[in-house]
Amino acid sequence: MKKFLLLTAACIASLCSYSQSFMHGVGMVVMVDKMPFRDATSSFGFTYSPRLNFLENGNTSLSVGLPLSAALGGSYNVHYGSYYEEEGNIRYSFNAPVIVNFNYGKGATRNADKRLGFFVGGGYAYYYSGQTEFYSDDESAEFNYHRGSGTTGPVGNAGMRIGVGRRTHNIEIKFSYMKGLGDFRPDVYTFATLFNF
């Protein structure tokens, strides 16, 4: 027990000896999910990515982040001719992962002196996907149908950062993959481009 307490105290002391900083960025995201019973669907939206560097040293850091993403997608079709038919769907999705990243180079810290940087990491995520379908025709037949489901699962991500403008500003290009563990076990792919402050 004494060894454990000494190790814990040493870890806390080493954490306190390194600087910490908050960083964040905003951007655009494309989310693609694939479930066993249907084709892959995609949606387009926005992402906000805050992170806290809890270990920093020159051009490297370890960070914990919560990159939140929300996206919309869908389709709409109208058929004219001997009859009129209107159909479509609206898809929406939300992704909230907690990720620990190793960061190197640009964007790793506020004082990083590299023009390029990269990051890689993993964590755990919550993902929700919903869809509303609608149909109507000239014989007054119509329906609206909604379905949606949420799941959690492990997630991994990797990407690069390119310095622009002032010292801390950079453009981030990121890819992530999540494996849902819920009933439908979706594969969720996320592609994002952000501007980090």
Coordinates of C-alpha atoms in Angstrom, one line a residue:
M1 CA 0.0 0.0 0.0
K2 CA 2.8 2.4 0.8
K3 CA 4.4 1.8 -2.6
F4 CA 1.1 2.5 -4.3
L5 CA 0.7 5.8 -2.4
L6 CA 4.3 6.8 -3.2
L7 CA 3.7 6.0 -6.9
T8 CA 0.5 8.0 -6.9
A9 CA 2.2 11.0 -5.2
A10 CA 5.0 10.9 -7.7
C11 CA 2.6 10.8 -10.6
I12 CA 0.6 13.8 -9.2
A13 CA 3.9 15.7 -8.6
S14 CA 5.1 15.0 -12.1
L15 CA 1.7 16.2 -13.6
C16 CA 2.0 19.4 -11.6
S17 CA 5.5 20.1 -12.9
Y18 CA 4.3 20.3 -16.4
S19 CA 2.3 23.2 -17.8
Q20 CA -1.4 22.8 -18.8
S21 CA -3.5 24.7 -21.3
F22 CA -6.9 24.7 -22.9
M23 CA -7.2 24.7 -26.7
H24 CA -10.2 24.5 -29.0
G25 CA -11.3 24.6 -32.7
V26 CA -14.4 24.7 -34.9
G27 CA -15.0 23.1 -38.3
M28 CA -17.0 20.9 -40.6
V29 CA -17.6 17.2 -40.4
V30 CA -18.8 14.3 -42.5
M31 CA -20.2 11.3 -40.6
V32 CA -20.8 8.0 -42.3
D33 CA -22.4 5.1 -40.4
K34 CA -22.9 1.6 -41.6
M35 CA -25.2 -0.9 -39.9
P36 CA -25.7 -4.6 -40.8
F37 CA -29.2 -4.2 -42.1
R38 CA -28.8 -1.2 -44.4
D39 CA -26.4 0.6 -46.7
A40 CA -24.0 3.2 -45.4
T41 CA -25.5 6.7 -44.9
S42 CA -23.7 10.0 -44.7
S43 CA -24.5 13.3 -43.1
F44 CA -22.8 16.7 -43.1
G45 CA -22.5 19.1 -40.2
F46 CA -20.3 21.0 -37.7
T47 CA -17.9 20.1 -35.0
Y48 CA -16.5 21.9 -31.9
S49 CA -13.4 20.4 -30.4
P50 CA -12.2 21.5 -27.0
R51 CA -9.3 19.8 -25.3
L52 CA -7.1 20.2 -22.2
N53 CA -3.4 19.5 -22.4
F54 CA -2.6 17.9 -19.1
L55 CA 1.1 17.1 -20.0
E56 CA 3.1 19.5 -22.1
N57 CA 6.8 19.5 -22.9
G58 CA 8.1 21.5 -25.8
N59 CA 6.6 20.2 -29.0
T60 CA 4.7 17.3 -27.4
S61 CA 1.6 17.0 -25.2
L62 CA -1.0 14.6 -23.9
S63 CA -4.5 15.9 -24.0
V64 CA -8.1 14.9 -23.2
G65 CA -10.7 16.2 -25.5
L66 CA -14.5 16.2 -26.2
P67 CA -14.9 16.8 -29.9
L68 CA -18.7 17.3 -30.3
S69 CA -20.2 16.8 -33.8
A70 CA -23.8 17.2 -35.1
A71 CA -24.8 16.5 -38.7
L72 CA -27.8 16.4 -41.1
G73 CA -28.4 14.5 -44.3
G74 CA -31.3 13.2 -46.4
S75 CA -33.0 12.9 -49.7
Y76 CA -36.0 14.2 -51.5
N77 CA -37.7 12.9 -54.7
V78 CA -40.8 14.1 -56.6
H79 CA -42.3 12.0 -59.4
Y80 CA -44.6 13.6 -62.1
G81 CA -46.4 12.0 -64.9
S82 CA -49.7 10.0 -64.8
Y83 CA -49.5 10.4 -61.0
Y84 CA -47.8 12.6 -58.4
E85 CA -45.6 11.1 -55.7
E86 CA -43.4 12.8 -53.1
E87 CA -41.0 11.0 -50.8
G88 CA -37.9 11.6 -48.8
N89 CA -36.1 11.4 -45.6
I90 CA -34.1 13.5 -43.1
R91 CA -31.2 12.0 -41.2
Y92 CA -29.5 13.5 -38.3
S93 CA -26.6 12.3 -36.1
F94 CA -24.7 13.4 -33.0
N95 CA -21.3 12.2 -31.8
A96 CA -19.7 12.8 -28.4
P97 CA -16.4 11.0 -27.8
V98 CA -14.0 11.5 -24.9
I99 CA -10.5 11.0 -26.4
V100 CA -7.0 11.0 -25.0
N101 CA -4.5 12.1 -27.7
F102 CA -0.7 12.1 -28.0
N103 CA 0.1 15.4 -29.9
Y104 CA 3.4 16.3 -31.6
G105 CA 4.5 19.4 -33.5
K106 CA 2.1 22.2 -34.5
G107 CA -0.9 22.5 -32.2
A108 CA 0.5 20.2 -29.6
T109 CA 1.2 23.2 -27.3
R110 CA 0.9 27.0 -27.6
N111 CA 4.7 27.2 -27.9
A112 CA 5.3 24.5 -30.4
D113 CA 7.8 25.7 -33.0
K114 CA 7.0 23.3 -35.8
R115 CA 4.9 24.1 -38.9
L116 CA 3.4 20.6 -39.1
G117 CA 2.1 18.4 -36.4
F118 CA 0.2 15.1 -35.9
F119 CA -1.9 13.4 -33.2
V120 CA -3.2 9.9 -32.5
G121 CA -5.3 8.6 -29.7
G122 CA -8.4 6.8 -28.5
G123 CA -11.2 6.7 -26.1
Y124 CA -14.9 6.0 -25.7
A125 CA -17.9 7.7 -27.5
Y126 CA -21.6 8.1 -27.6
Y127 CA -23.3 8.2 -31.0
Y128 CA -27.0 8.8 -31.9
S129 CA -28.5 8.5 -35.3
G130 CA -32.1 9.2 -36.3
Q131 CA -34.2 9.3 -39.4
T132 CA -37.6 10.6 -40.4
E133 CA -39.2 9.3 -43.6
F134 CA -42.2 10.9 -45.3
Y135 CA -44.4 10.0 -48.3
S136 CA -47.4 11.4 -50.0
D137 CA -49.2 11.1 -53.4
D138 CA -52.1 12.6 -55.3
E139 CA -54.5 10.0 -53.9
S140 CA -54.1 11.4 -50.4
A141 CA -51.9 8.6 -49.2
E142 CA -49.3 9.8 -46.8
F143 CA -47.2 8.7 -43.9
N144 CA -44.4 9.9 -41.6
Y145 CA -42.1 7.4 -39.9
H146 CA -39.4 8.1 -37.4
R147 CA -36.7 5.8 -36.0
G148 CA -33.5 6.4 -34.1
S149 CA -31.0 4.7 -31.8
G150 CA -28.0 5.6 -29.7
T151 CA -25.0 3.5 -28.9
T152 CA -21.6 3.7 -27.1
G153 CA -18.3 2.1 -28.0
P154 CA -14.6 2.5 -28.4
V155 CA -13.2 5.1 -30.7
G156 CA -9.8 5.9 -32.2
N157 CA -8.6 8.9 -34.2
A158 CA -5.6 10.3 -36.0
G159 CA -4.8 13.4 -37.9
M160 CA -2.4 16.2 -38.8
R161 CA -2.2 20.0 -38.1
I162 CA -0.8 22.6 -40.5
G163 CA 0.3 26.0 -39.1
V164 CA -1.4 29.1 -40.4
G165 CA -1.4 32.8 -39.4
R166 CA -0.5 33.5 -35.8
R167 CA 1.6 31.2 -33.7
T168 CA -1.1 29.1 -32.2
H169 CA -3.5 29.0 -35.2
N170 CA -3.6 25.8 -37.3
I171 CA -5.8 23.8 -39.6
E172 CA -6.6 20.3 -38.5
I173 CA -7.5 17.3 -40.7
K174 CA -8.9 14.4 -38.7
F175 CA -10.2 10.9 -39.3
S176 CA -11.9 8.8 -36.6
Y177 CA -13.5 5.4 -36.3
M178 CA -16.0 4.2 -33.7
K179 CA -17.4 0.7 -33.2
G180 CA -20.8 0.8 -31.6
L181 CA -21.6 -1.9 -29.0
G182 CA -25.4 -1.5 -29.0
D183 CA -28.0 -3.6 -30.7
F184 CA -27.1 -2.6 -34.3
R185 CA -23.3 -2.4 -33.8
P186 CA -22.8 0.5 -36.3
D187 CA -19.4 1.3 -37.8
V188 CA -19.1 5.1 -37.6
Y189 CA -16.5 7.0 -39.7
T190 CA -15.9 10.7 -39.1
F191 CA -13.9 13.0 -41.4
A192 CA -13.4 16.5 -40.1
T193 CA -11.5 19.7 -40.9
L194 CA -11.1 22.3 -38.2
F195 CA -9.6 25.7 -37.5
N196 CA -7.9 25.7 -34.1
F197 CA -7.4 28.8 -32.1

